[in-house]
Amino acid sequence: MTKKKALFTFGAVFTILFCLELSILGWSNLHSVLSNLQDHHKPFPNQLTRLRINLEFIGATIVYILWLAQKQKENFPSFNKILSVCALFLVVPFLTYPRTFDIYQYLHYGLMGLAGVNPYLNSADSFSSSLSSFLAWSQSSTYGPVSQLIFMAAAAVVKVNLVAGIYFFKLLCLIFHAVNGFLVWTLLKNSAWRSKITIAYLVNPLLLTEHLLCAHIDVFVANALLLLLLFLQQRKYSLLVLMVWLGFLEKTLPIIWLPFVFSFLLLNRRWKDIGVFILTSISVILVVSLTALPTIEAWRSLLNPGVTDKTALSFHYLLSASLSYFPGMAIETKQNLLSLFTRLTTLGFAAFYGIALLKSYLKRRYSETNLISDIGWVTLVLILFATPWVMPWYASILLPIAAVNLTSPVLALAGLAFSLSSNLIYRGAGSGVSIFSILSTLTVLLPPIVVLVFGSRLRHLELMSRLMPEREPSLKS
């Protein structure tokens, strides 16, 4: 057996075992809720199951890294051939019944919309549906109006059958993930690494777990970002603003890209495109304000106020958990320290963002590659340093940039490292105040930090040099 076949075999075995275990937990959760049993939100039934699932995911991740670090380049003549090679790794997570309760939240908001109830003005627990017992969050929707339309489409199927509705939504996620892979393939048309990077994107453990298995809406946001990259490559600049707003109307994060797109158009003197930018932005705001988001409270719902005082998988969590080991310290003092730290990280990000935006205006030429690098850096810094509540799938938005922004290897590797570390200790981690939760959070944060600190010095390591090869500019048309 060749090394390549061995890696494929081990990767397939770990993936199947991991998905099988999670599917059993997912069906068990479904049964528990429908039977009105207690503790159906408990992450794992016991520590042995938790350990086994984590070892399976770690095994799959190690196999992925070993394959990624191989010297030889893959060479496939078509995207269809790549899909056939990746088929097992795509189909198995798709078939796995989701263990997360987020998908029930999505579909509940969809049922609210179908009933004529605005999910941005009404909390989830104010509306009774067949999914009410599954809700993990009682707040109003934090997802944009475009996502709400997708939720409503899947919710229409839920009215017929719950499981059918869940798999309809998962099918949409599978289709979008495959399309995203095709967009990566298209964007890398001039790259010798085209096939390998496309496969690496399609079978990335985080994407398989969070975009396909758990069916998080970040797969749709990744699609908007990849379309933005494609239109940038094709010099269809008038469509850039549309993609940013599309991403924002799916999930709030992409709004931070908007000033950089404007800067790019201004510095390249794309006056007609600037006119389109302004008209599109005004039109989107007006239409959304007259329909889905008619009040300030509705717009504020998109900022996820339910996690305002919560922390997870972040430096904020580490501080909060560490303070819990000082029982003599007043609760008010702990809250003040955490609040101060949050303000400092927010101000730090604002300063970083402002400097990055200012530097774009100081460049003699602000190119397409500069724009994508800036989008990547501000997104990475926001999630890694300035977001108190971080979930594993948040890092998935960095992977489209890591895949095609091949002229910034440190950014690409930091995004890849963050994606691989985010789910390394699978679920239930980053909450509570146990030593295990603190250590698991460190496993999330340290890999991207190491890449950022040591940067190009990592090229001297043989493994890192393979993961960070010298490659041609990715947005060259």
GROMACS .gro file of C-alpha atoms in nm:
model
  477
    1MET     CA    1   0.000   0.000   0.000
    2THR     CA    2   0.139   0.339  -0.100
    3LYS     CA    3   0.163   0.625   0.149
    4LYS     CA    4  -0.109   0.809  -0.040
    5LYS     CA    5  -0.351   0.516  -0.019
    6ALA     CA    6  -0.264   0.460   0.346
    7LEU     CA    7  -0.347   0.822   0.430
    8PHE     CA    8  -0.674   0.796   0.238
    9THR     CA    9  -0.766   0.476   0.423
   10PHE     CA   10  -0.683   0.610   0.768
   11GLY     CA   11  -0.858   0.938   0.691
   12ALA     CA   12  -1.169   0.753   0.577
   13VAL     CA   13  -1.171   0.528   0.885
   14PHE     CA   14  -1.134   0.818   1.129
   15THR     CA   15  -1.399   1.019   0.945
   16ILE     CA   16  -1.651   0.735   0.940
   17LEU     CA   17  -1.598   0.650   1.308
   18PHE     CA   18  -1.621   1.016   1.411
   19CYS     CA   19  -1.939   1.074   1.210
   20LEU     CA   20  -2.096   0.749   1.328
   21GLU     CA   21  -2.043   0.842   1.692
   22LEU     CA   22  -2.186   1.190   1.642
   23SER     CA   23  -2.482   1.056   1.447
   24ILE     CA   24  -2.567   0.825   1.737
   25LEU     CA   25  -2.549   1.123   1.974
   26GLY     CA   26  -2.763   1.330   1.737
   27TRP     CA   27  -3.036   1.067   1.715
   28SER     CA   28  -3.015   1.022   2.092
   29ASN     CA   29  -3.066   1.397   2.143
   30LEU     CA   30  -3.366   1.387   1.910
   31HIS     CA   31  -3.518   1.096   2.101
   32SER     CA   32  -3.449   1.265   2.437
   33VAL     CA   33  -3.626   1.585   2.336
   34LEU     CA   34  -3.923   1.410   2.180
   35SER     CA   35  -3.952   1.191   2.491
   36ASN     CA   36  -3.925   1.492   2.726
   37LEU     CA   37  -3.615   1.350   2.892
   38GLN     CA   38  -3.383   1.572   3.094
   39ASP     CA   39  -3.031   1.690   3.010
   40HIS     CA   40  -3.074   1.665   2.633
   41HIS     CA   41  -2.832   1.960   2.596
   42LYS     CA   42  -2.555   1.770   2.774
   43PRO     CA   43  -2.253   1.762   2.536
   44PHE     CA   44  -2.155   1.398   2.594
   45PRO     CA   45  -2.318   1.108   2.781
   46ASN     CA   46  -1.988   1.023   2.953
   47GLN     CA   47  -1.618   1.107   2.949
   48LEU     CA   48  -1.522   0.787   2.764
   49THR     CA   49  -1.743   0.882   2.470
   50ARG     CA   50  -1.598   1.232   2.475
   51LEU     CA   51  -1.241   1.096   2.473
   52ARG     CA   52  -1.315   0.853   2.193
   53ILE     CA   53  -1.476   1.119   1.971
   54ASN     CA   54  -1.190   1.360   2.032
   55LEU     CA   55  -0.929   1.097   1.946
   56GLU     CA   56  -1.112   1.018   1.622
   57PHE     CA   57  -1.122   1.385   1.524
   58ILE     CA   58  -0.757   1.435   1.619
   59GLY     CA   59  -0.668   1.129   1.410
   60ALA     CA   60  -0.852   1.268   1.108
   61THR     CA   61  -0.680   1.606   1.154
   62ILE     CA   62  -0.333   1.449   1.177
   63VAL     CA   63  -0.397   1.249   0.858
   64TYR     CA   64  -0.511   1.571   0.686
   65ILE     CA   65  -0.192   1.754   0.789
   66LEU     CA   66   0.030   1.465   0.677
   67TRP     CA   67  -0.142   1.458   0.339
   68LEU     CA   68  -0.121   1.836   0.307
   69ALA     CA   69   0.252   1.827   0.383
   70GLN     CA   70   0.335   1.573   0.113
   71LYS     CA   71   0.575   1.706  -0.149
   72GLN     CA   72   0.391   1.592  -0.459
   73LYS     CA   73   0.121   1.805  -0.614
   74GLU     CA   74  -0.213   1.654  -0.708
   75ASN     CA   75  -0.305   1.690  -1.073
   76PHE     CA   76  -0.663   1.635  -1.181
   77PRO     CA   77  -0.801   1.745  -1.520
   78SER     CA   78  -1.143   1.855  -1.397
   79PHE     CA   79  -1.336   1.954  -1.090
   80ASN     CA   80  -1.568   1.656  -1.137
   81LYS     CA   81  -1.269   1.426  -1.091
   82ILE     CA   82  -1.183   1.605  -0.767
   83LEU     CA   83  -1.541   1.562  -0.646
   84SER     CA   84  -1.522   1.189  -0.714
   85VAL     CA   85  -1.199   1.166  -0.511
   86CYS     CA   86  -1.356   1.360  -0.221
   87ALA     CA   87  -1.699   1.195  -0.244
   88LEU     CA   88  -1.668   0.972   0.063
   89PHE     CA   89  -1.550   1.262   0.282
   90LEU     CA   90  -1.843   1.475   0.163
   91VAL     CA   91  -2.121   1.218   0.173
   92VAL     CA   92  -2.045   1.072   0.518
   93PRO     CA   93  -2.072   1.407   0.707
   94PHE     CA   94  -2.382   1.493   0.503
   95LEU     CA   95  -2.553   1.168   0.604
   96THR     CA   96  -2.455   1.214   0.970
   97TYR     CA   97  -2.746   1.333   1.180
   98PRO     CA   98  -2.640   1.664   1.339
   99ARG     CA   99  -2.563   1.664   1.707
  100THR     CA  100  -2.579   2.042   1.740
  101PHE     CA  101  -2.901   2.218   1.837
  102ASP     CA  102  -2.822   2.518   1.616
  103ILE     CA  103  -2.999   2.367   1.316
  104TYR     CA  104  -3.321   2.342   1.517
  105GLN     CA  105  -3.279   2.711   1.603
  106TYR     CA  106  -3.248   2.795   1.233
  107LEU     CA  107  -3.559   2.598   1.143
  108HIS     CA  108  -3.758   2.745   1.432
  109TYR     CA  109  -3.682   3.094   1.302
  110GLY     CA  110  -3.792   2.968   0.961
  111LEU     CA  111  -4.123   2.850   1.105
  112MET     CA  112  -4.166   3.192   1.266
  113GLY     CA  113  -4.121   3.354   0.927
  114LEU     CA  114  -4.369   3.119   0.760
  115ALA     CA  115  -4.622   3.208   1.030
  116GLY     CA  116  -4.577   3.579   0.960
  117VAL     CA  117  -4.387   3.643   1.284
  118ASN     CA  118  -4.080   3.865   1.248
  119PRO     CA  119  -3.790   3.676   1.417
  120TYR     CA  120  -3.595   4.001   1.461
  121LEU     CA  121  -3.873   4.166   1.662
  122ASN     CA  122  -3.986   3.859   1.854
  123SER     CA  123  -3.779   3.626   2.068
  124ALA     CA  124  -3.760   3.259   1.980
  125ASP     CA  125  -3.938   3.154   2.298
  126SER     CA  126  -4.232   3.386   2.226
  127PHE     CA  127  -4.336   3.160   1.938
  128SER     CA  128  -4.450   2.801   1.986
  129SER     CA  129  -4.361   2.543   1.723
  130SER     CA  130  -4.281   2.174   1.691
  131LEU     CA  131  -3.917   2.273   1.750
  132SER     CA  132  -3.965   2.480   2.066
  133SER     CA  133  -3.835   2.199   2.287
  134PHE     CA  134  -3.508   2.194   2.091
  135LEU     CA  135  -3.418   2.558   2.142
  136ALA     CA  136  -3.087   2.636   2.311
  137TRP     CA  137  -3.134   3.015   2.276
  138SER     CA  138  -3.448   3.213   2.353
  139GLN     CA  139  -3.341   3.540   2.188
  140SER     CA  140  -3.450   3.695   1.860
  141SER     CA  141  -3.267   3.593   1.544
  142THR     CA  142  -2.904   3.695   1.502
  143TYR     CA  143  -2.891   3.584   1.138
  144GLY     CA  144  -2.949   3.808   0.839
  145PRO     CA  145  -3.260   3.823   0.618
  146VAL     CA  146  -3.101   3.614   0.340
  147SER     CA  147  -3.031   3.338   0.592
  148GLN     CA  148  -3.389   3.376   0.713
  149LEU     CA  149  -3.516   3.302   0.361
  150ILE     CA  150  -3.307   2.984   0.357
  151PHE     CA  151  -3.443   2.889   0.700
  152MET     CA  152  -3.798   2.940   0.574
  153ALA     CA  153  -3.739   2.717   0.270
  154ALA     CA  154  -3.617   2.434   0.493
  155ALA     CA  155  -3.890   2.501   0.750
  156ALA     CA  156  -4.152   2.442   0.481
  157VAL     CA  157  -4.019   2.086   0.459
  158VAL     CA  158  -4.016   2.057   0.840
  159LYS     CA  159  -4.393   2.107   0.831
  160VAL     CA  160  -4.412   1.778   0.643
  161ASN     CA  161  -4.142   1.592   0.838
  162LEU     CA  162  -3.881   1.712   1.086
  163VAL     CA  163  -3.598   1.484   0.974
  164ALA     CA  164  -3.670   1.557   0.607
  165GLY     CA  165  -3.646   1.930   0.681
  166ILE     CA  166  -3.312   1.884   0.855
  167TYR     CA  167  -3.168   1.688   0.565
  168PHE     CA  168  -3.308   1.935   0.314
  169PHE     CA  169  -3.115   2.209   0.493
  170LYS     CA  170  -2.806   1.987   0.504
  171LEU     CA  171  -2.845   1.923   0.131
  172LEU     CA  172  -2.833   2.297   0.069
  173CYS     CA  173  -2.514   2.312   0.278
  174LEU     CA  174  -2.362   2.025   0.078
  175ILE     CA  175  -2.445   2.195  -0.252
  176PHE     CA  176  -2.298   2.526  -0.138
  177HIS     CA  177  -1.984   2.355  -0.004
  178ALA     CA  178  -1.934   2.183  -0.340
  179VAL     CA  179  -1.990   2.515  -0.519
  180ASN     CA  180  -1.738   2.676  -0.286
  181GLY     CA  181  -1.487   2.409  -0.383
  182PHE     CA  182  -1.557   2.482  -0.750
  183LEU     CA  183  -1.499   2.854  -0.688
  184VAL     CA  184  -1.162   2.774  -0.528
  185TRP     CA  185  -1.081   2.558  -0.833
  186THR     CA  186  -1.180   2.844  -1.066
  187LEU     CA  187  -0.985   3.108  -0.874
  188LEU     CA  188  -0.668   2.897  -0.886
  189LYS     CA  189  -0.679   2.838  -1.262
  190ASN     CA  190  -0.320   2.962  -1.302
  191SER     CA  191  -0.179   2.777  -1.002
  192ALA     CA  192   0.024   2.457  -1.015
  193TRP     CA  193  -0.129   2.381  -0.674
  194ARG     CA  194  -0.484   2.411  -0.805
  195SER     CA  195  -0.594   2.051  -0.751
  196LYS     CA  196  -0.432   2.002  -0.412
  197ILE     CA  197  -0.562   2.325  -0.262
  198THR     CA  198  -0.913   2.257  -0.393
  199ILE     CA  199  -0.911   1.911  -0.235
  200ALA     CA  200  -0.764   2.058   0.084
  201TYR     CA  201  -1.054   2.302   0.101
  202LEU     CA  202  -1.322   2.042   0.032
  203VAL     CA  203  -1.198   1.791   0.292
  204ASN     CA  204  -1.078   2.033   0.559
  205PRO     CA  205  -1.185   1.875   0.892
  206LEU     CA  206  -1.341   2.196   1.024
  207LEU     CA  207  -1.547   2.250   0.709
  208LEU     CA  208  -1.661   1.888   0.697
  209THR     CA  209  -1.767   1.907   1.060
  210GLU     CA  210  -1.920   2.254   1.077
  211HIS     CA  211  -2.043   2.318   0.722
  212LEU     CA  212  -2.166   1.969   0.636
  213LEU     CA  213  -2.216   1.765   0.953
  214CYS     CA  214  -2.352   2.042   1.176
  215ALA     CA  215  -2.486   2.252   0.885
  216HIS     CA  216  -2.386   2.595   1.013
  217ILE     CA  217  -2.478   2.890   0.794
  218ASP     CA  218  -2.114   2.996   0.764
  219VAL     CA  219  -2.103   2.785   0.446
  220PHE     CA  220  -2.324   3.048   0.281
  221VAL     CA  221  -2.104   3.333   0.405
  222ALA     CA  222  -1.798   3.154   0.264
  223ASN     CA  223  -1.981   3.140  -0.069
  224ALA     CA  224  -2.034   3.517  -0.067
  225LEU     CA  225  -1.664   3.571   0.010
  226LEU     CA  226  -1.548   3.337  -0.266
  227LEU     CA  227  -1.779   3.509  -0.514
  228LEU     CA  228  -1.628   3.841  -0.405
  229LEU     CA  229  -1.283   3.698  -0.479
  230LEU     CA  230  -1.399   3.571  -0.817
  231PHE     CA  231  -1.549   3.905  -0.921
  232LEU     CA  232  -1.231   4.073  -0.803
  233GLN     CA  233  -1.026   3.842  -1.023
  234GLN     CA  234  -1.259   3.903  -1.318
  235ARG     CA  235  -1.249   4.278  -1.251
  236LYS     CA  236  -1.627   4.296  -1.213
  237TYR     CA  237  -1.583   4.558  -0.944
  238SER     CA  238  -1.943   4.678  -0.941
  239LEU     CA  239  -2.045   4.339  -0.798
  240LEU     CA  240  -1.806   4.352  -0.502
  241VAL     CA  241  -2.037   4.560  -0.285
  242LEU     CA  242  -2.325   4.325  -0.364
  243MET     CA  243  -2.124   4.029  -0.233
  244VAL     CA  244  -2.034   4.211   0.088
  245TRP     CA  245  -2.398   4.295   0.152
  246LEU     CA  246  -2.500   3.939   0.063
  247GLY     CA  247  -2.256   3.811   0.324
  248PHE     CA  248  -2.380   4.063   0.580
  249LEU     CA  249  -2.742   3.965   0.515
  250GLU     CA  250  -2.641   3.608   0.596
  251LYS     CA  251  -2.428   3.683   0.901
  252THR     CA  252  -2.307   4.014   1.045
  253LEU     CA  253  -1.928   3.972   1.015
  254PRO     CA  254  -1.878   4.074   0.645
  255ILE     CA  255  -1.980   4.433   0.717
  256ILE     CA  256  -1.622   4.499   0.832
  257TRP     CA  257  -1.505   4.435   0.474
  258LEU     CA  258  -1.714   4.717   0.328
  259PRO     CA  259  -1.478   5.012   0.400
  260PHE     CA  260  -1.188   4.824   0.239
  261VAL     CA  261  -1.390   4.759  -0.076
  262PHE     CA  262  -1.474   5.131  -0.091
  263SER     CA  263  -1.107   5.216  -0.039
  264PHE     CA  264  -1.009   4.983  -0.324
  265LEU     CA  265  -1.257   5.143  -0.564
  266LEU     CA  266  -1.160   5.496  -0.461
  267LEU     CA  267  -0.784   5.445  -0.489
  268ASN     CA  268  -0.826   5.279  -0.828
  269ARG     CA  269  -1.052   5.565  -0.941
  270ARG     CA  270  -1.343   5.341  -1.028
  271TRP     CA  271  -1.592   5.628  -1.022
  272LYS     CA  272  -1.881   5.445  -1.185
  273ASP     CA  273  -1.831   5.150  -0.953
  274ILE     CA  274  -1.828   5.389  -0.655
  275GLY     CA  275  -2.165   5.518  -0.774
  276VAL     CA  276  -2.293   5.159  -0.787
  277PHE     CA  277  -2.142   5.102  -0.440
  278ILE     CA  278  -2.332   5.396  -0.291
  279LEU     CA  279  -2.662   5.323  -0.468
  280THR     CA  280  -2.647   4.953  -0.381
  281SER     CA  281  -2.572   5.023  -0.016
  282ILE     CA  282  -2.854   5.277   0.015
  283SER     CA  283  -3.095   5.044  -0.165
  284VAL     CA  284  -3.010   4.744   0.054
  285ILE     CA  285  -3.046   4.945   0.374
  286LEU     CA  286  -3.380   5.092   0.262
  287VAL     CA  287  -3.528   4.763   0.143
  288VAL     CA  288  -3.420   4.572   0.453
  289SER     CA  289  -3.537   4.853   0.682
  290LEU     CA  290  -3.879   4.853   0.519
  291THR     CA  291  -3.915   4.476   0.542
  292ALA     CA  292  -3.724   4.250   0.780
  293LEU     CA  293  -3.551   4.507   1.002
  294PRO     CA  294  -3.793   4.798   1.054
  295THR     CA  295  -3.659   4.914   1.392
  296ILE     CA  296  -3.330   4.981   1.569
  297GLU     CA  297  -3.402   4.684   1.795
  298ALA     CA  298  -3.436   4.458   1.491
  299TRP     CA  299  -3.097   4.574   1.358
  300ARG     CA  300  -2.946   4.532   1.705
  301SER     CA  301  -3.063   4.171   1.705
  302LEU     CA  302  -2.799   4.097   1.440
  303LEU     CA  303  -2.526   4.183   1.692
  304ASN     CA  304  -2.609   3.870   1.895
  305PRO     CA  305  -2.692   4.044   2.226
  306GLY     CA  306  -2.752   3.706   2.389
  307VAL     CA  307  -2.376   3.649   2.424
  308THR     CA  308  -2.290   3.999   2.549
  309ASP     CA  309  -2.170   3.873   2.887
  310LYS     CA  310  -2.058   3.528   2.773
  311THR     CA  311  -1.712   3.402   2.682
  312ALA     CA  312  -1.588   3.089   2.506
  313LEU     CA  313  -1.270   2.973   2.329
  314SER     CA  314  -1.109   3.316   2.359
  315PHE     CA  315  -0.860   3.516   2.563
  316HIS     CA  316  -1.162   3.666   2.736
  317TYR     CA  317  -1.266   3.317   2.843
  318LEU     CA  318  -0.916   3.243   2.973
  319LEU     CA  319  -0.928   3.556   3.189
  320SER     CA  320  -1.279   3.480   3.312
  321ALA     CA  321  -1.192   3.118   3.394
  322SER     CA  322  -0.867   3.218   3.565
  323LEU     CA  323  -1.044   3.472   3.786
  324SER     CA  324  -1.277   3.198   3.908
  325TYR     CA  325  -0.977   3.046   4.090
  326PHE     CA  326  -0.963   3.352   4.316
  327PRO     CA  327  -1.263   3.291   4.545
  328GLY     CA  328  -1.164   3.580   4.770
  329MET     CA  329  -1.201   3.833   4.491
  330ALA     CA  330  -1.534   4.015   4.478
  331ILE     CA  331  -1.764   3.925   4.189
  332GLU     CA  332  -1.793   4.294   4.099
  333THR     CA  333  -1.414   4.320   4.076
  334LYS     CA  334  -1.399   4.019   3.845
  335GLN     CA  335  -1.672   4.164   3.624
  336ASN     CA  336  -1.493   4.499   3.611
  337LEU     CA  337  -1.165   4.333   3.511
  338LEU     CA  338  -1.333   4.133   3.237
  339SER     CA  339  -1.521   4.440   3.116
  340LEU     CA  340  -1.196   4.639   3.108
  341PHE     CA  341  -1.021   4.363   2.914
  342THR     CA  342  -1.308   4.351   2.664
  343ARG     CA  343  -1.290   4.728   2.614
  344LEU     CA  344  -0.913   4.713   2.566
  345THR     CA  345  -0.932   4.435   2.306
  346THR     CA  346  -1.213   4.619   2.128
  347LEU     CA  347  -1.009   4.940   2.121
  348GLY     CA  348  -0.705   4.742   2.011
  349PHE     CA  349  -0.898   4.596   1.720
  350ALA     CA  350  -1.039   4.938   1.631
  351ALA     CA  351  -0.685   5.077   1.623
  352PHE     CA  352  -0.559   4.787   1.412
  353TYR     CA  353  -0.855   4.825   1.176
  354GLY     CA  354  -0.808   5.200   1.146
  355ILE     CA  355  -0.435   5.168   1.076
  356ALA     CA  356  -0.497   4.898   0.814
  357LEU     CA  357  -0.758   5.117   0.645
  358LEU     CA  358  -0.532   5.424   0.660
  359LYS     CA  359  -0.239   5.228   0.516
  360SER     CA  360  -0.457   5.131   0.220
  361TYR     CA  361  -0.489   5.501   0.135
  362LEU     CA  362  -0.113   5.552   0.165
  363LYS     CA  363  -0.024   5.281  -0.085
  364ARG     CA  364   0.088   5.396  -0.427
  365ARG     CA  365  -0.130   5.124  -0.575
  366TYR     CA  366  -0.394   4.934  -0.379
  367SER     CA  367  -0.421   4.607  -0.569
  368GLU     CA  368  -0.670   4.321  -0.561
  369THR     CA  369  -0.420   4.116  -0.360
  370ASN     CA  370  -0.382   4.401  -0.108
  371LEU     CA  371  -0.759   4.412  -0.064
  372ILE     CA  372  -0.789   4.040   0.005
  373SER     CA  373  -0.495   4.046   0.246
  374ASP     CA  374  -0.652   4.332   0.441
  375ILE     CA  375  -0.988   4.154   0.455
  376GLY     CA  376  -0.810   3.843   0.581
  377TRP     CA  377  -0.604   4.021   0.845
  378VAL     CA  378  -0.888   4.224   0.998
  379THR     CA  379  -1.111   3.916   1.006
  380LEU     CA  380  -0.841   3.705   1.172
  381VAL     CA  381  -0.757   3.971   1.431
  382LEU     CA  382  -1.123   4.032   1.514
  383ILE     CA  383  -1.201   3.665   1.577
  384LEU     CA  384  -0.874   3.570   1.744
  385PHE     CA  385  -0.818   3.870   1.971
  386ALA     CA  386  -1.131   4.083   2.004
  387THR     CA  387  -1.426   3.842   2.014
  388PRO     CA  388  -1.520   3.717   2.364
  389TRP     CA  389  -1.760   3.448   2.243
  390VAL     CA  390  -1.592   3.231   1.978
  391MET     CA  391  -1.736   2.912   1.836
  392PRO     CA  392  -1.526   2.661   1.637
  393TRP     CA  393  -1.696   2.739   1.306
  394TYR     CA  394  -1.610   3.111   1.323
  395ALA     CA  395  -1.260   3.033   1.192
  396SER     CA  396  -1.405   2.871   0.879
  397ILE     CA  397  -1.443   3.213   0.712
  398LEU     CA  398  -1.063   3.239   0.704
  399LEU     CA  399  -1.022   2.933   0.481
  400PRO     CA  400  -1.138   3.086   0.149
  401ILE     CA  401  -0.875   3.356   0.199
  402ALA     CA  402  -0.613   3.100   0.303
  403ALA     CA  403  -0.690   2.895  -0.008
  404VAL     CA  404  -0.654   3.168  -0.270
  405ASN     CA  405  -0.442   3.442  -0.112
  406LEU     CA  406  -0.120   3.261  -0.187
  407THR     CA  407   0.104   3.568  -0.172
  408SER     CA  408   0.056   3.604   0.206
  409PRO     CA  409   0.178   3.269   0.341
  410VAL     CA  410   0.176   3.375   0.708
  411LEU     CA  411  -0.188   3.485   0.683
  412ALA     CA  412  -0.276   3.166   0.495
  413LEU     CA  413  -0.102   2.939   0.745
  414ALA     CA  414  -0.246   3.129   1.044
  415GLY     CA  415  -0.595   3.084   0.900
  416LEU     CA  416  -0.530   2.715   0.836
  417ALA     CA  417  -0.384   2.665   1.184
  418PHE     CA  418  -0.681   2.841   1.344
  419SER     CA  419  -0.925   2.625   1.149
  420LEU     CA  420  -0.751   2.303   1.249
  421SER     CA  421  -0.713   2.399   1.615
  422SER     CA  422  -1.067   2.535   1.658
  423ASN     CA  423  -1.227   2.193   1.678
  424LEU     CA  424  -0.927   1.989   1.790
  425ILE     CA  425  -1.087   1.925   2.129
  426TYR     CA  426  -1.433   1.857   1.998
  427ARG     CA  427  -1.724   2.041   2.156
  428GLY     CA  428  -1.815   2.109   2.511
  429ALA     CA  429  -1.472   2.271   2.543
  430GLY     CA  430  -1.424   2.636   2.624
  431SER     CA  431  -1.712   2.651   2.869
  432GLY     CA  432  -1.720   2.605   3.243
  433VAL     CA  433  -1.414   2.673   3.454
  434SER     CA  434  -1.236   2.338   3.464
  435ILE     CA  435  -0.865   2.298   3.395
  436PHE     CA  436  -0.962   2.086   3.095
  437SER     CA  437  -1.165   2.372   2.946
  438ILE     CA  438  -0.876   2.613   2.998
  439LEU     CA  439  -0.630   2.374   2.833
  440SER     CA  440  -0.867   2.305   2.546
  441THR     CA  441  -0.903   2.678   2.485
  442LEU     CA  442  -0.525   2.709   2.475
  443THR     CA  443  -0.515   2.440   2.205
  444VAL     CA  444  -0.743   2.664   1.999
  445LEU     CA  445  -0.551   2.988   2.048
  446LEU     CA  446  -0.186   2.883   2.053
  447PRO     CA  447  -0.139   2.740   1.698
  448PRO     CA  448  -0.241   3.060   1.512
  449ILE     CA  449  -0.051   3.269   1.769
  450VAL     CA  450   0.265   3.064   1.709
  451VAL     CA  451   0.231   3.122   1.334
  452LEU     CA  452   0.183   3.496   1.383
  453VAL     CA  453   0.474   3.529   1.626
  454PHE     CA  454   0.730   3.325   1.436
  455GLY     CA  455   0.598   3.400   1.089
  456SER     CA  456   0.843   3.339   0.808
  457ARG     CA  457   1.090   3.165   1.042
  458LEU     CA  458   0.865   2.860   1.016
  459ARG     CA  459   0.985   2.820   0.659
  460HIS     CA  460   1.308   2.675   0.795
  461LEU     CA  461   1.113   2.373   0.921
  462GLU     CA  462   1.071   2.112   0.649
  463LEU     CA  463   0.705   2.044   0.730
  464MET     CA  464   0.619   2.415   0.735
  465SER     CA  465   0.803   2.480   0.410
  466ARG     CA  466   0.576   2.228   0.243
  467LEU     CA  467   0.269   2.391   0.390
  468MET     CA  468   0.392   2.738   0.292
  469PRO     CA  469   0.535   2.693  -0.060
  470GLU     CA  470   0.630   2.984  -0.280
  471ARG     CA  471   0.342   3.023  -0.520
  472GLU     CA  472   0.226   3.267  -0.781
  473PRO     CA  473  -0.020   3.547  -0.702
  474SER     CA  474  -0.366   3.398  -0.669
  475LEU     CA  475  -0.574   3.677  -0.819
  476LYS     CA  476  -0.384   3.695  -1.142
  477SER     CA  477  -0.635   3.666  -1.425
   0.00000   0.00000   0.00000
